[in-house]
Amino acid sequence: MEETLGKAVQRETPFQVDWACSGCQKKGVNTIQYKKNVVVVVSEPQLKGIVSRLYCRPGFYLQMHPDGTLDGTKDEGSSSSLFNLIPVGLRVVAIQGTKTGLYIAMNCDGYLYTSEHFTPECKFKECVFENYYVTYSSVLYRQRESGRAWYIGINRDGQVMKGNRVKKTKAAAHFLPKLIEDCMSPPSLHHLGKEVGKGICQ
């Protein structure tokens, strides 16, 4: 698996996924750990996505470039700002770029990247905040001591932020999904090689 955080790109081979992130066991990170070398083929359900633009309160639309890089744009008509919001659980979504087919993910250090395949790091809890904006937090990672969630966020310069630096009360974490259309055909959620292990989550 090759992962380039600076470019927000991940490449991986199906059925050879290793989620034992070396940084996950450091102090202050609460996560689910998986045993190595235990591989099970899991078929993900075929689900409909909703094509939307994600407008962030600082004035940017989240966008995904062809190389997988994530940032913000003020161009409302940019085709790179179109995403499939795919329900994958109760108030849990996967966010997939419509042009690239890549999924937004967050790793154990709080960095956002993009993945060719749907993995546990691609799951985000979708919550409506008190001001009717929506927040997206990692399902897998959060601060251990405080229990504070890690959020997708865009700063005032249009750059995506580390999840552990984004607070849910700040504008950087507040998104307004602007519905474009329902997908006519469901996106392909790939057969995954998921490692099965004992979940450690507090």
Short mmCIF file of C-alpha atoms in Angstrom, two decimals:
data_model
loop_
_atom_site.label_atom_id
_atom_site.label_comp_id
_atom_site.label_asym_id
_atom_site.label_seq_id
_atom_site.Cartn_x
_atom_site.Cartn_y
_atom_site.Cartn_z
CA MET A 1 0.00 0.00 0.00
CA GLU A 2 1.41 3.34 -0.96
CA GLU A 3 0.15 6.46 0.75
CA THR A 4 1.24 10.02 -0.02
CA LEU A 5 -0.24 12.39 2.54
CA GLY A 6 1.15 15.55 0.97
CA LYS A 7 -0.73 14.82 -2.23
CA ALA A 8 -3.59 13.16 -0.41
CA VAL A 9 -3.32 10.02 -2.54
CA GLN A 10 -3.41 6.36 -1.57
CA ARG A 11 -2.91 3.33 -3.77
CA GLU A 12 -3.55 -0.15 -2.50
CA THR A 13 -4.02 -3.70 -3.78
CA PRO A 14 -7.35 -5.47 -3.08
CA PHE A 15 -7.19 -8.14 -0.38
CA GLN A 16 -3.82 -6.89 0.88
CA VAL A 17 -4.91 -4.12 3.21
CA ASP A 18 -2.95 -3.54 6.43
CA TRP A 19 -4.75 -1.34 8.96
CA ALA A 20 -2.07 -1.68 11.66
CA CYS A 21 -1.08 1.97 11.24
CA SER A 22 2.19 2.56 13.08
CA GLY A 23 0.98 5.85 14.52
CA CYS A 24 -2.31 4.50 15.85
CA GLN A 25 -0.84 3.18 19.05
CA LYS A 26 0.67 6.48 20.14
CA LYS A 27 -0.72 8.15 23.24
CA GLY A 28 -3.83 10.21 22.77
CA VAL A 29 -5.33 8.36 19.82
CA ASN A 30 -8.40 6.24 20.33
CA THR A 31 -8.97 3.78 17.52
CA ILE A 32 -9.85 0.24 16.56
CA GLN A 33 -6.84 -1.99 16.06
CA TYR A 34 -6.76 -5.04 13.81
CA LYS A 35 -4.60 -8.14 13.93
CA LYS A 36 -2.28 -8.57 10.98
CA ASN A 37 -2.36 -11.24 8.31
CA VAL A 38 -5.98 -12.28 8.81
CA VAL A 39 -7.82 -11.57 5.59
CA VAL A 40 -11.50 -12.10 4.85
CA VAL A 41 -13.22 -11.18 1.59
CA VAL A 42 -16.27 -9.04 2.29
CA SER A 43 -18.81 -7.96 -0.29
CA GLU A 44 -20.05 -4.42 0.31
CA PRO A 45 -23.70 -3.69 -0.49
CA GLN A 46 -24.54 -1.73 -3.60
CA LEU A 47 -25.90 1.59 -2.37
CA LYS A 48 -27.17 4.70 -4.04
CA GLY A 49 -25.23 7.89 -3.64
CA ILE A 50 -26.55 11.43 -3.68
CA VAL A 51 -24.54 13.87 -5.79
CA SER A 52 -23.86 17.02 -3.78
CA ARG A 53 -21.47 19.90 -3.33
CA LEU A 54 -20.14 20.42 0.18
CA TYR A 55 -20.05 24.14 0.97
CA CYS A 56 -17.95 25.07 4.00
CA ARG A 57 -18.72 28.16 6.09
CA PRO A 58 -15.36 29.89 5.43
CA GLY A 59 -16.61 30.27 1.84
CA PHE A 60 -15.16 27.26 0.02
CA TYR A 61 -16.52 24.17 -1.68
CA LEU A 62 -14.61 21.00 -0.91
CA GLN A 63 -13.02 19.68 -4.11
CA MET A 64 -11.00 16.67 -5.21
CA HIS A 65 -8.46 17.12 -8.02
CA PRO A 66 -7.77 14.37 -10.59
CA ASP A 67 -4.64 13.31 -8.66
CA GLY A 68 -6.66 12.94 -5.46
CA THR A 69 -5.53 16.18 -3.81
CA LEU A 70 -8.17 17.77 -1.58
CA ASP A 71 -8.69 21.49 -1.03
CA GLY A 72 -11.33 24.21 -1.21
CA THR A 73 -12.56 26.24 -4.18
CA LYS A 74 -14.80 29.28 -4.48
CA ASP A 75 -15.93 28.13 -7.94
CA GLU A 76 -19.47 26.87 -7.41
CA GLY A 77 -19.50 25.30 -10.86
CA SER A 78 -16.32 23.28 -10.50
CA SER A 79 -16.88 19.67 -11.53
CA SER A 80 -14.17 18.67 -9.05
CA SER A 81 -16.47 19.72 -6.20
CA LEU A 82 -19.10 17.07 -6.95
CA PHE A 83 -19.28 14.18 -4.49
CA ASN A 84 -21.39 11.08 -4.00
CA LEU A 85 -22.63 10.97 -0.41
CA ILE A 86 -23.17 7.26 0.16
CA PRO A 87 -24.96 5.98 3.28
CA VAL A 88 -22.98 3.09 4.77
CA GLY A 89 -24.54 2.95 8.25
CA LEU A 90 -26.77 4.81 10.67
CA ARG A 91 -25.86 8.48 10.11
CA VAL A 92 -22.59 7.27 8.56
CA VAL A 93 -21.55 8.15 5.01
CA ALA A 94 -18.76 7.57 2.52
CA ILE A 95 -17.74 10.60 0.45
CA GLN A 96 -16.69 9.72 -3.10
CA GLY A 97 -15.47 12.10 -5.81
CA THR A 98 -17.72 11.73 -8.84
CA LYS A 99 -14.91 12.39 -11.35
CA THR A 100 -12.15 10.33 -9.78
CA GLY A 101 -14.13 7.59 -8.05
CA LEU A 102 -11.81 8.00 -5.05
CA TYR A 103 -13.06 8.00 -1.47
CA ILE A 104 -12.15 10.59 1.16
CA ALA A 105 -10.49 8.97 4.18
CA MET A 106 -8.80 10.04 7.41
CA ASN A 107 -5.79 8.22 8.83
CA CYS A 108 -4.72 7.69 12.42
CA ASP A 109 -2.75 10.96 12.45
CA GLY A 110 -5.79 12.98 11.41
CA TYR A 111 -4.66 13.60 7.83
CA LEU A 112 -7.17 13.43 5.01
CA TYR A 113 -6.25 11.39 1.95
CA THR A 114 -8.07 9.62 -0.87
CA SER A 115 -8.42 5.89 -1.44
CA GLU A 116 -9.29 3.83 -4.51
CA HIS A 117 -11.20 1.43 -2.30
CA PHE A 118 -13.81 1.81 0.40
CA THR A 119 -12.13 1.05 3.74
CA PRO A 120 -12.91 1.62 7.44
CA GLU A 121 -11.02 4.93 7.26
CA CYS A 122 -13.53 6.15 4.65
CA LYS A 123 -16.45 6.19 7.09
CA PHE A 124 -17.63 9.54 8.47
CA LYS A 125 -20.36 10.26 10.97
CA GLU A 126 -22.75 12.87 9.61
CA CYS A 127 -24.29 15.14 12.26
CA VAL A 128 -26.51 18.19 11.94
CA PHE A 129 -25.12 20.97 14.12
CA GLU A 130 -27.31 23.44 16.01
CA ASN A 131 -26.95 26.02 13.23
CA TYR A 132 -28.24 23.48 10.67
CA TYR A 133 -24.81 22.99 9.15
CA VAL A 134 -23.50 19.43 8.92
CA THR A 135 -20.28 18.05 10.40
CA TYR A 136 -18.36 14.98 9.22
CA SER A 137 -16.22 13.17 11.79
CA SER A 138 -14.09 10.06 11.52
CA VAL A 139 -15.88 6.93 12.70
CA LEU A 140 -12.56 5.23 13.42
CA TYR A 141 -10.48 7.83 15.25
CA ARG A 142 -10.90 10.35 18.08
CA GLN A 143 -8.96 11.75 21.02
CA ARG A 144 -8.62 9.09 23.70
CA GLU A 145 -8.57 11.26 26.81
CA SER A 146 -11.24 13.79 25.87
CA GLY A 147 -13.23 11.64 23.46
CA ARG A 148 -13.32 14.60 21.07
CA ALA A 149 -14.11 13.61 17.50
CA TRP A 150 -11.85 14.37 14.52
CA TYR A 151 -13.58 16.37 11.79
CA ILE A 152 -13.19 17.17 8.12
CA GLY A 153 -12.45 20.90 7.92
CA ILE A 154 -11.38 23.68 5.54
CA ASN A 155 -9.53 26.74 6.85
CA ARG A 156 -9.77 30.36 5.70
CA ASP A 157 -7.08 29.76 3.08
CA GLY A 158 -9.03 26.95 1.45
CA GLN A 159 -6.76 24.19 2.74
CA VAL A 160 -8.02 20.98 4.33
CA MET A 161 -7.06 20.64 7.98
CA LYS A 162 -5.89 17.79 10.19
CA GLY A 163 -8.92 16.24 11.80
CA ASN A 164 -7.56 16.54 15.32
CA ARG A 165 -7.18 20.31 14.86
CA VAL A 166 -10.79 20.91 13.82
CA LYS A 167 -13.38 21.69 16.49
CA LYS A 168 -17.05 21.09 15.80
CA THR A 169 -17.96 24.57 17.06
CA LYS A 170 -15.73 26.30 14.49
CA ALA A 171 -16.76 27.36 10.99
CA ALA A 172 -14.05 25.16 9.44
CA ALA A 173 -16.06 22.05 10.38
CA HIS A 174 -19.45 23.30 9.19
CA PHE A 175 -20.65 22.11 5.79
CA LEU A 176 -23.83 22.68 3.87
CA PRO A 177 -24.53 19.83 1.41
CA LYS A 178 -26.07 21.25 -1.76
CA LEU A 179 -28.01 18.50 -3.50
CA ILE A 180 -27.40 18.16 -7.23
CA GLU A 181 -29.16 14.88 -8.07
CA ASP A 182 -29.63 11.26 -7.09
CA CYS A 183 -27.23 8.93 -8.85
CA MET A 184 -29.01 6.97 -11.59
CA SER A 185 -26.74 4.00 -11.03
CA PRO A 186 -25.22 3.00 -7.70
CA PRO A 187 -21.45 3.45 -7.26
CA SER A 188 -19.38 0.31 -7.06
CA LEU A 189 -18.25 -0.38 -3.52
CA HIS A 190 -15.38 -2.75 -4.03
CA HIS A 191 -14.89 -6.23 -2.63
CA LEU A 192 -12.50 -5.63 0.19
CA GLY A 193 -9.85 -7.62 1.92
CA LYS A 194 -10.72 -6.59 5.45
CA GLU A 195 -8.56 -7.67 8.30
CA VAL A 196 -10.60 -9.06 11.11
CA GLY A 197 -9.34 -8.62 14.63
CA LYS A 198 -10.43 -7.74 18.10
CA GLY A 199 -11.75 -4.19 18.25
CA ILE A 200 -10.17 -2.03 20.93
CA CYS A 201 -12.21 1.11 21.29
CA GLN A 202 -12.88 3.09 24.42
#
